[in-house]
Coordinates of C-alpha atoms and ligand atoms in Angstrom, one line a residue:
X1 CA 0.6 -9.5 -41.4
X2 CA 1.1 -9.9 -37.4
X3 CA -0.6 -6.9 -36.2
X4 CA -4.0 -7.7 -36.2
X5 CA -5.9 -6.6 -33.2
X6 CA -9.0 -8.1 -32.3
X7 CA -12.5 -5.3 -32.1
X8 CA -9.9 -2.7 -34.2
X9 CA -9.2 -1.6 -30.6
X10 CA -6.9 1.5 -30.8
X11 CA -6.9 1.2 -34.9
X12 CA -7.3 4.6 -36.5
X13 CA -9.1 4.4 -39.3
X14 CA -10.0 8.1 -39.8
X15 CA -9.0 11.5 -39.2
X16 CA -11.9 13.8 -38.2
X17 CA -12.9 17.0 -37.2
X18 CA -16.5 16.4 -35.9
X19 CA -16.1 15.6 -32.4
X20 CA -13.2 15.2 -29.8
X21 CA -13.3 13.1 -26.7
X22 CA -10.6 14.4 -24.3
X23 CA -9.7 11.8 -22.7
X24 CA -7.4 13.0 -19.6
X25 CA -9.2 16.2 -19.3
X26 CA -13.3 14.8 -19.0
X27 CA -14.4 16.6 -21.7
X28 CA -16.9 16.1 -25.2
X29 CA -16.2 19.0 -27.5
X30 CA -18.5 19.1 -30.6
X31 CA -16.2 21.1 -33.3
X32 CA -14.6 22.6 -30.5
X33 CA -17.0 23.3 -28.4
X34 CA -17.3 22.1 -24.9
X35 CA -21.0 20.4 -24.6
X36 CA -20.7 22.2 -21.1
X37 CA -21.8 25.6 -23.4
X38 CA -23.9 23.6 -25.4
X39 CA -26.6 21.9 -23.2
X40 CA -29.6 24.0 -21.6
X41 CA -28.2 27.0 -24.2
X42 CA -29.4 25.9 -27.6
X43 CA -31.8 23.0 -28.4
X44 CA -30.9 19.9 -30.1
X45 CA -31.7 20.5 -33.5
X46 CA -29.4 23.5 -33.3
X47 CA -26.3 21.1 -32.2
X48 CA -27.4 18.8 -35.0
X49 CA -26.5 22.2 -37.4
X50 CA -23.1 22.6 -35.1
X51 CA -21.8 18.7 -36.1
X52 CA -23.4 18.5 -39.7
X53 CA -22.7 22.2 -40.9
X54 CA -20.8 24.3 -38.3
X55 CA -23.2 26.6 -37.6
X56 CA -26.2 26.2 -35.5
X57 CA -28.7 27.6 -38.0
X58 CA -30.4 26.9 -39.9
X59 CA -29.8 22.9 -38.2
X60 CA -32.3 20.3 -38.5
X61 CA -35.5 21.1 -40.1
X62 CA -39.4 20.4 -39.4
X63 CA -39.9 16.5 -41.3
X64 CA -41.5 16.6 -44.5
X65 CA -45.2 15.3 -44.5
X66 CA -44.6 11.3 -44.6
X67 CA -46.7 8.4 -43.7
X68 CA -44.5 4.9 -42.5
X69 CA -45.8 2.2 -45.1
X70 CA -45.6 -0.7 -41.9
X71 CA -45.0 0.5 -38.0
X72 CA -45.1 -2.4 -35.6
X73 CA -44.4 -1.1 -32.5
X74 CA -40.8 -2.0 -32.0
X75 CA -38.9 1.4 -32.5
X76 CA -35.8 0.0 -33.6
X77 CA -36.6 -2.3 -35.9
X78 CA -39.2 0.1 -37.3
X79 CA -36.4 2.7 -37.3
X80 CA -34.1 0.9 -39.8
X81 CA -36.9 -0.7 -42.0
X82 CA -38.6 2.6 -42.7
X83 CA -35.2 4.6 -43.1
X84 CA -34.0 2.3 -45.5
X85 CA -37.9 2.5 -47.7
X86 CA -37.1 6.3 -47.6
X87 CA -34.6 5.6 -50.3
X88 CA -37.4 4.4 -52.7
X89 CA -39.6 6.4 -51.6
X90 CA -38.4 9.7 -51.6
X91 CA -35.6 8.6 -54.9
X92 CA -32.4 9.6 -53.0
X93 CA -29.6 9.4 -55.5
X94 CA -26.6 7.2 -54.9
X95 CA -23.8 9.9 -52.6
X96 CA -21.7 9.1 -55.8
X97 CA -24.1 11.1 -58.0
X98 CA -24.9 14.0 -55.4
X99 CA -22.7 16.9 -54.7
X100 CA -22.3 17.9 -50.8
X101 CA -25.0 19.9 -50.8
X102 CA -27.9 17.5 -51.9
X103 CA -26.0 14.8 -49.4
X104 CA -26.4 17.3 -46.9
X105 CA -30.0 17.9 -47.5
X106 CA -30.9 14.3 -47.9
X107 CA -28.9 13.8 -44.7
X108 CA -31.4 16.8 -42.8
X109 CA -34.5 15.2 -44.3
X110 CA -33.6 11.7 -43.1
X111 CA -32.6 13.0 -39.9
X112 CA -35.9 14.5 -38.7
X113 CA -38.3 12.2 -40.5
X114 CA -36.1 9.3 -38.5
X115 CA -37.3 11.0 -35.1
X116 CA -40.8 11.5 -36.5
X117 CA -40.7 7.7 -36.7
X118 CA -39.7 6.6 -33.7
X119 CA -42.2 8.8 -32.1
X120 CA -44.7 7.4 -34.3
X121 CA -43.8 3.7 -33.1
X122 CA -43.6 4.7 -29.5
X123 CA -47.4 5.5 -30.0
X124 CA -48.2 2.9 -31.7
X125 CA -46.4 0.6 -28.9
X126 CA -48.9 2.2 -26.1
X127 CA -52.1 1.3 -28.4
X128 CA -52.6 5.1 -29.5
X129 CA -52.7 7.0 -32.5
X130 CA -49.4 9.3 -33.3
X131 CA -50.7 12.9 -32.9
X132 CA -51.4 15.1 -36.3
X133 CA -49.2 17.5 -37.4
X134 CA -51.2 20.3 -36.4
X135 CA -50.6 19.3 -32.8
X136 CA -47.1 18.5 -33.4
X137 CA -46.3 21.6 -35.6
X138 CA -46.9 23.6 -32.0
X139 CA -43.7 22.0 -30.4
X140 CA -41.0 24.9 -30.5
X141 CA -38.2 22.3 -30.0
X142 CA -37.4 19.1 -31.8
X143 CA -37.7 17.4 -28.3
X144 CA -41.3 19.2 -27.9
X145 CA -42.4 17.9 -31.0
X146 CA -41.5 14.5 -30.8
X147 CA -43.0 13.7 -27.5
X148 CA -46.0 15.6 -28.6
X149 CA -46.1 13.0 -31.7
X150 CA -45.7 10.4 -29.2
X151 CA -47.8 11.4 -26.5
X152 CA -49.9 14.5 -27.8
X153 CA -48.5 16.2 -24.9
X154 CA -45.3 17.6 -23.8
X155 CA -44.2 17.9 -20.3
X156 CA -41.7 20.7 -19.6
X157 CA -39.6 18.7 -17.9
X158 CA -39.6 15.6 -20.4
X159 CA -38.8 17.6 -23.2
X160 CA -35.6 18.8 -20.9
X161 CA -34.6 15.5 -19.8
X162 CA -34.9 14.5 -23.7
X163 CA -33.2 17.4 -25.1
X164 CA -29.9 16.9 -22.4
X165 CA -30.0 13.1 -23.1
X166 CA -30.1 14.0 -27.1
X167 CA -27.7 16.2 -27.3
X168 CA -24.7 14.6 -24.8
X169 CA -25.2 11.8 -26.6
X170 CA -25.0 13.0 -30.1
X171 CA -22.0 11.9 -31.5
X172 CA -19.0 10.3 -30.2
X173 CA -16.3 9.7 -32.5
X174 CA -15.8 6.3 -33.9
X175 CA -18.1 3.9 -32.0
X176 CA -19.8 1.0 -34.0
X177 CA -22.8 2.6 -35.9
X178 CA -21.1 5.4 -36.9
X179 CA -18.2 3.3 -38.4
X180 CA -21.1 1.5 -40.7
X181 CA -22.4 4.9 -41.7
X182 CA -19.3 5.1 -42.9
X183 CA -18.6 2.3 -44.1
X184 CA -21.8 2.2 -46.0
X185 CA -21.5 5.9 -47.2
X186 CA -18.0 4.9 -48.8
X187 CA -19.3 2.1 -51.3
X188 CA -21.5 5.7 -52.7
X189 CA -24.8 4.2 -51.5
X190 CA -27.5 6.3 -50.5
X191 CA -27.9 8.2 -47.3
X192 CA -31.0 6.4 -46.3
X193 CA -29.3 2.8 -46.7
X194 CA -26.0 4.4 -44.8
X195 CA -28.6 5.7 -42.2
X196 CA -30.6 2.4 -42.0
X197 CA -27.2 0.2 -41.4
X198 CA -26.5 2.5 -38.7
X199 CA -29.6 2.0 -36.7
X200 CA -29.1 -1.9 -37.3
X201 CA -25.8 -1.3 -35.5
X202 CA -27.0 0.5 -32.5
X203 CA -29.9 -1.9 -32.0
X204 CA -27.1 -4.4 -29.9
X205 CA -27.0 -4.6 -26.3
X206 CA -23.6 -3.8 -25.9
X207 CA -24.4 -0.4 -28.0
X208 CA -27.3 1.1 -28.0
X209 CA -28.9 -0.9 -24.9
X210 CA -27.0 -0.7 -21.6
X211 CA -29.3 1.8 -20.1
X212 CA -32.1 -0.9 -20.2
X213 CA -29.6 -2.4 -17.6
X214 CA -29.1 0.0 -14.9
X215 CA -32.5 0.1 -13.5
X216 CA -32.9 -3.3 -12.9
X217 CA -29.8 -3.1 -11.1
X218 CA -31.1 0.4 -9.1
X219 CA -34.4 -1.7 -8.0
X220 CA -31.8 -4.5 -6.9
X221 CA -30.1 -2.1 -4.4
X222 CA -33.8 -0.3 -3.9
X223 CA -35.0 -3.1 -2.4
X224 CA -32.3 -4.6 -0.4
X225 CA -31.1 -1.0 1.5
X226 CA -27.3 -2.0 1.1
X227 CA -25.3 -0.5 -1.9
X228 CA -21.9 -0.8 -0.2
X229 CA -22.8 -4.7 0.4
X230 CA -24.6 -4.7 -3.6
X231 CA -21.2 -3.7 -4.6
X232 CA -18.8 -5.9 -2.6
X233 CA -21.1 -9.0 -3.4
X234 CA -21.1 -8.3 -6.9
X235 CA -17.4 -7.5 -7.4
X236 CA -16.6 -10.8 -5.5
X237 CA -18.1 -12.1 -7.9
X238 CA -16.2 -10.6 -10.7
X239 CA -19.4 -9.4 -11.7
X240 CA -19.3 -5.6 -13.5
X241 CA -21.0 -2.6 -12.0
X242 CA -23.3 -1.6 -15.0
X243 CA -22.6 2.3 -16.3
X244 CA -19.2 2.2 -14.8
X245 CA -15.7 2.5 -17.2
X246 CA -15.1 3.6 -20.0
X247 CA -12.7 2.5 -22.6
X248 CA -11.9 6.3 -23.8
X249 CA -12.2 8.2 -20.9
X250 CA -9.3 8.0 -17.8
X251 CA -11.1 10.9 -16.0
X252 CA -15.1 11.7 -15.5
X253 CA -17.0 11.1 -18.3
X254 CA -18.5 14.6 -19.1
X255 CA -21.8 13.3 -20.3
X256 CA -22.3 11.9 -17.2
X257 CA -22.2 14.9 -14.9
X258 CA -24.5 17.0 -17.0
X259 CA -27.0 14.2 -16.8
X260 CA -26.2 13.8 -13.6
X261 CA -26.6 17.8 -12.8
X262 CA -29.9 17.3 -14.8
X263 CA -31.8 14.5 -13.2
X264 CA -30.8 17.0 -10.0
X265 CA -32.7 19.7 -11.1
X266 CA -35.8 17.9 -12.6
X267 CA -35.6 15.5 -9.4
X268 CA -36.1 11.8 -9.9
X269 CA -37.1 9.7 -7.1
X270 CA -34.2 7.0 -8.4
X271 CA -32.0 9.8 -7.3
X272 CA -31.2 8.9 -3.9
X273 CA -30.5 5.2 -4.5
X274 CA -28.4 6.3 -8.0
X275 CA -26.3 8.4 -5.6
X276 CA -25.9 5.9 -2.9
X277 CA -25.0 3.3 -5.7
X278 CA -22.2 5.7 -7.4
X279 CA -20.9 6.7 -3.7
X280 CA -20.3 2.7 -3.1
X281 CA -19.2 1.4 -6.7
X282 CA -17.0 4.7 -6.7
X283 CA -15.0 3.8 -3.8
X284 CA -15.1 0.1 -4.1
X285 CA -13.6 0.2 -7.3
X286 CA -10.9 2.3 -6.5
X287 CA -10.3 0.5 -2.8
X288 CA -9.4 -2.7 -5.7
X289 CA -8.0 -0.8 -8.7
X290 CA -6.4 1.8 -7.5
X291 CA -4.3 2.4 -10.1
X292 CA -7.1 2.4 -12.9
X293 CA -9.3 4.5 -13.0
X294 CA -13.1 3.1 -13.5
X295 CA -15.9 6.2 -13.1
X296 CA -19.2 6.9 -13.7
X297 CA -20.4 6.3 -17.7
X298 CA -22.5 8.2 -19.5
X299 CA -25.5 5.1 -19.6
X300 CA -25.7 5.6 -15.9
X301 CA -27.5 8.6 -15.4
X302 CA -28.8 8.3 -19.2
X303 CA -31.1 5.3 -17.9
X304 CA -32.1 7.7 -15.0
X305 CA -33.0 10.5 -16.6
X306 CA -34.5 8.6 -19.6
X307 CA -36.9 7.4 -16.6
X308 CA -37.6 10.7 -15.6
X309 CA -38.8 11.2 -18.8
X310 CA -41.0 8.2 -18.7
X311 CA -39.0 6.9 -22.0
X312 CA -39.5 2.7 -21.2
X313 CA -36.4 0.7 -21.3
X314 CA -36.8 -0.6 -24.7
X315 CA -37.2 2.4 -26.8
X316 CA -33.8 3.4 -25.4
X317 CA -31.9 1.9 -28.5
X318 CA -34.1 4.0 -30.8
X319 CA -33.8 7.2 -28.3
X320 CA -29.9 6.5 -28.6
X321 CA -30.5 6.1 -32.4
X322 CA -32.9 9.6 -32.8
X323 CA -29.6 11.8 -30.9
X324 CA -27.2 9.8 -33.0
X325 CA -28.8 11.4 -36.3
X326 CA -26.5 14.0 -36.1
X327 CA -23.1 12.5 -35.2
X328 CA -24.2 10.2 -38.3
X329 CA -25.0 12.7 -40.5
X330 CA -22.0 14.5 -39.9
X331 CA -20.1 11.0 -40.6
X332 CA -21.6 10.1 -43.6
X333 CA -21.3 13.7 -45.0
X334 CA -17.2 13.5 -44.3
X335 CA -16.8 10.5 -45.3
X336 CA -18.5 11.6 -48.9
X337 CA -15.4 13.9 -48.7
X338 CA -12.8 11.4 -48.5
X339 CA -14.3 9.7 -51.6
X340 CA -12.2 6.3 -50.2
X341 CA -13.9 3.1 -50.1
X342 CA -12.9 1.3 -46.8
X343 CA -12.0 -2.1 -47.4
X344 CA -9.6 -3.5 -44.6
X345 CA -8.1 -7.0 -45.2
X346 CA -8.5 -10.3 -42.9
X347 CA -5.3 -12.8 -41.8
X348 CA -6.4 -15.8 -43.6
X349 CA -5.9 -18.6 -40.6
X350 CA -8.1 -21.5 -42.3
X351 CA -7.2 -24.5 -43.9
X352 CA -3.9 -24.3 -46.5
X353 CA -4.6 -25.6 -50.0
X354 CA -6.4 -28.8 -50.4
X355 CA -8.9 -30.6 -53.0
X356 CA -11.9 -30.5 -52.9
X357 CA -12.3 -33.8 -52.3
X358 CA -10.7 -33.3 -49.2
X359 CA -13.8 -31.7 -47.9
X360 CA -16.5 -34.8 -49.2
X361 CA -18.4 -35.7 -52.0
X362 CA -21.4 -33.5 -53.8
X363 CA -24.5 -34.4 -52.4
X364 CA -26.4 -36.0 -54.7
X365 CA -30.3 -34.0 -55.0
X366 CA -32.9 -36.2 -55.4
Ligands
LIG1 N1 -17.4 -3.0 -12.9 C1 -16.4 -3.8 -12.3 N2 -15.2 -4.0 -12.8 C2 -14.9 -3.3 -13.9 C3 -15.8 -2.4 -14.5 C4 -17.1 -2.3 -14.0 N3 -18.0 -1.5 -14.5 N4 -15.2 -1.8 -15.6 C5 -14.0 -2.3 -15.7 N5 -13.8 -3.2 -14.6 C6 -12.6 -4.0 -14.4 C7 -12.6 -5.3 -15.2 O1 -13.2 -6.3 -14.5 C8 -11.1 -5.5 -15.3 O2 -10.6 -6.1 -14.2 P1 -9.5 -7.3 -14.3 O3 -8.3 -6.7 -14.9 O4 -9.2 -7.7 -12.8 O5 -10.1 -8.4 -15.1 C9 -10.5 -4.1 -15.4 O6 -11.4 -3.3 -14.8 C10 -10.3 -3.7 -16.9 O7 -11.5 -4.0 -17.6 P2 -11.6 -3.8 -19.2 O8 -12.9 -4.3 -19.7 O9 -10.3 -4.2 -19.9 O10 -11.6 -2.2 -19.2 P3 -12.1 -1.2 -20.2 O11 -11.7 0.2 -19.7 O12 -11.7 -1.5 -21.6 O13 -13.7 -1.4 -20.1 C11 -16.0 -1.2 -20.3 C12 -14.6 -0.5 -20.6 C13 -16.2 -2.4 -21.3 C14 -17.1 -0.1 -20.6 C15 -16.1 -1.7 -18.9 O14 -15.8 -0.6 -18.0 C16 -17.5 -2.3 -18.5 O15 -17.7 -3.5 -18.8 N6 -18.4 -1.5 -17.9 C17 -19.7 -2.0 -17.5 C18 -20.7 -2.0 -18.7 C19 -21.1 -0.6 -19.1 O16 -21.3 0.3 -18.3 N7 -21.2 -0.4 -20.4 C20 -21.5 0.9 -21.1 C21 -20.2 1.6 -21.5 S1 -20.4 3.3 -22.1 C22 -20.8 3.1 -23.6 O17 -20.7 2.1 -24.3 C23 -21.4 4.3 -24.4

């Protein structure tokens, strides 16, 4: 075996027909459809419906009455404990002893009690109570509801800045928390262990946290009035310009302009700076590498508009992980059609046959 490639970079490993990253042309299409159409036109819960079941209706329902056993605080770790007690606690059946349909449902249950969690954590983190469902059960959107949990309020443009961040970042094609989905799904567990590995996934930096990183990096140039010089100096450096590149995408990312276009409508008063920023890493990196093309990524203006929205930097893995329900689901629920267990080999590179002996004695226990 001689063509091993380390991260699987450029492996395929599955055919799908969720969602298509076009990666000359700078667009996300979701079954076809550009996320252009989709964003400010239906609500999240209705795109969740587009990825899991093709249709926008009836998408993701209300969550069932449930109270967490154990919430700490920290949304992401919360997230993947209580997803994976859902299995017990609601009896979800091994995928190899449900049909589609009861997958599906499963899948729709887990998907908005896991929002109803994080929102209950969030609460929890700022020392208040979650919100009762009565409040909650007025939220017309599944954004609406879930900062109303959180917050027992709603701010218009909050539940827009959540609902664009949510649905551009709903699924993405094979990234690393939807391959263990999948990879879970395929041994026939249940879809609230498949779910829960997921979330354990997306909890790393290099996943599910970079936003965290681009406002440090904002206050930086903030404070010093020089984003051409921010740049240079850091590039000299052979530092990296956070939320910049993208190892899909050779043209804009499309998730970036719409959050872009949205933190311009809602107004942000990061804006000016984030622009000044983009304008100098833009032209920086293209002055050195002119013949690659490094833009604007979609966890630039995510960590903006996340701000807008008053979302703290470390609830953004477990924001990432509430939009990512639905590219999951979607996952888990093709993958149940494959019916394939994935099980890749490894190059064996260790130590050629040998005694044991050759390794030491047994330690004697006293
Ligand atoms: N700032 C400065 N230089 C960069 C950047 C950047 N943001 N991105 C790429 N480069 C340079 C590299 O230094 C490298 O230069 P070299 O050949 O002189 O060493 C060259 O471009 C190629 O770099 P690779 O890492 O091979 O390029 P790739 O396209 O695979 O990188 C990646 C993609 C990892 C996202 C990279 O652009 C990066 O590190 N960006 C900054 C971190 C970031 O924004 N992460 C979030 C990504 S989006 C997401 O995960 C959902």
């Amino acid at each position: 075996m001689n063509d091993f490639r380390p991260g699987l970079e450029g492996v395929v490993a599955f055919q799908t027909e969720i969602a298509e990253p076009d990666e000359e042309g700078g667009a996300l299409r979701y079954r076809g459809v550009d996320i252009e159409e989709l964003v400010g036109h239906y609500p999240y819960e209705a795109i969740w419906g587009l990825l899991v079941d093709e249709s926008f209706d009836p998408g993701m329902p209300h969550p069932d009455e449930y109270a967490p056993k154990h919430l700490t605080g920290n949304a992401p770790s919360d997230l993947q404990a209580e997803t994976a007690r859902l299995s017990s606690e609601w009896g979800l059946k091994k995928l190899v002893d449900t049909d589609l349909d009861e997958t599906r449902d499963d899948l729709a249950r887990l998907s908005a009690q896991m929002m109803s969690i994080v929102a209950k954590s969030a609460a929890i983190h700022d020392g208040r109570e979650p919100a009762p469902d009565d409040v909650v059960s007025q939220g017309e959107t599944a954004a609406e509801a879930f900062l109303l949990r959180w917050r027992g309020e709603a701010n218009p443009d909050h539940v827009k800045a959540i609902d664009t961040y949510w649905i551009c970042t709903a699924e993405h094609g094979l990234n690393a928390s939807t391959f263990t989905a999948r990879i879970a799904a395929s041994t026939g567990a249940d879809a609230g262990a498949a779910m829960s590995a997921a979330v354990g996934a997306l909890s790393g930096p290099l996943h599910g946290g970079a936003p965290a990183r681009v406002l440090p990096m904002l206050d930086e140039v903030a404070a010093k009035g020089d984003p051409e010089g921010y740049v240079k100096d850091l590039l000299d450096r052979r530092g990296r310009i956070m939320g910049f590149g993208h190892r899909i995408y050779r043209a804009e990312d499309p998730r970036s302009r719409i959050l872009k276009r949205t933190v311009q409508e809602i107004g942000s008063h990061r804006l000016e700076v984030a622009e000044a920023l983009e304008e100098a890493a833009l032209a920086e990196l293209h002055r050195r590498k002119p013949d690659y093309v490094i833009a604007t990524n979609v966890e630039f203006y995510s960590a903006v508009l996340l701000d807008v929205a008053e979302v703290p930097p470390d609830l953004t893995p477990a924001m990432f992980a509430c939009a990512r329900v639905a590219g999951w689901s979607a996952h888990i629920l093709e993958e149940k059609r494959t019916g394939r267990l994935i099980r890749p080999s490894a190059q064996y590179v260790g130590p050629s046959s040998r005694p044991a002996s050759a390794v030491g004695r047994a330690p004697v226990r006293t």
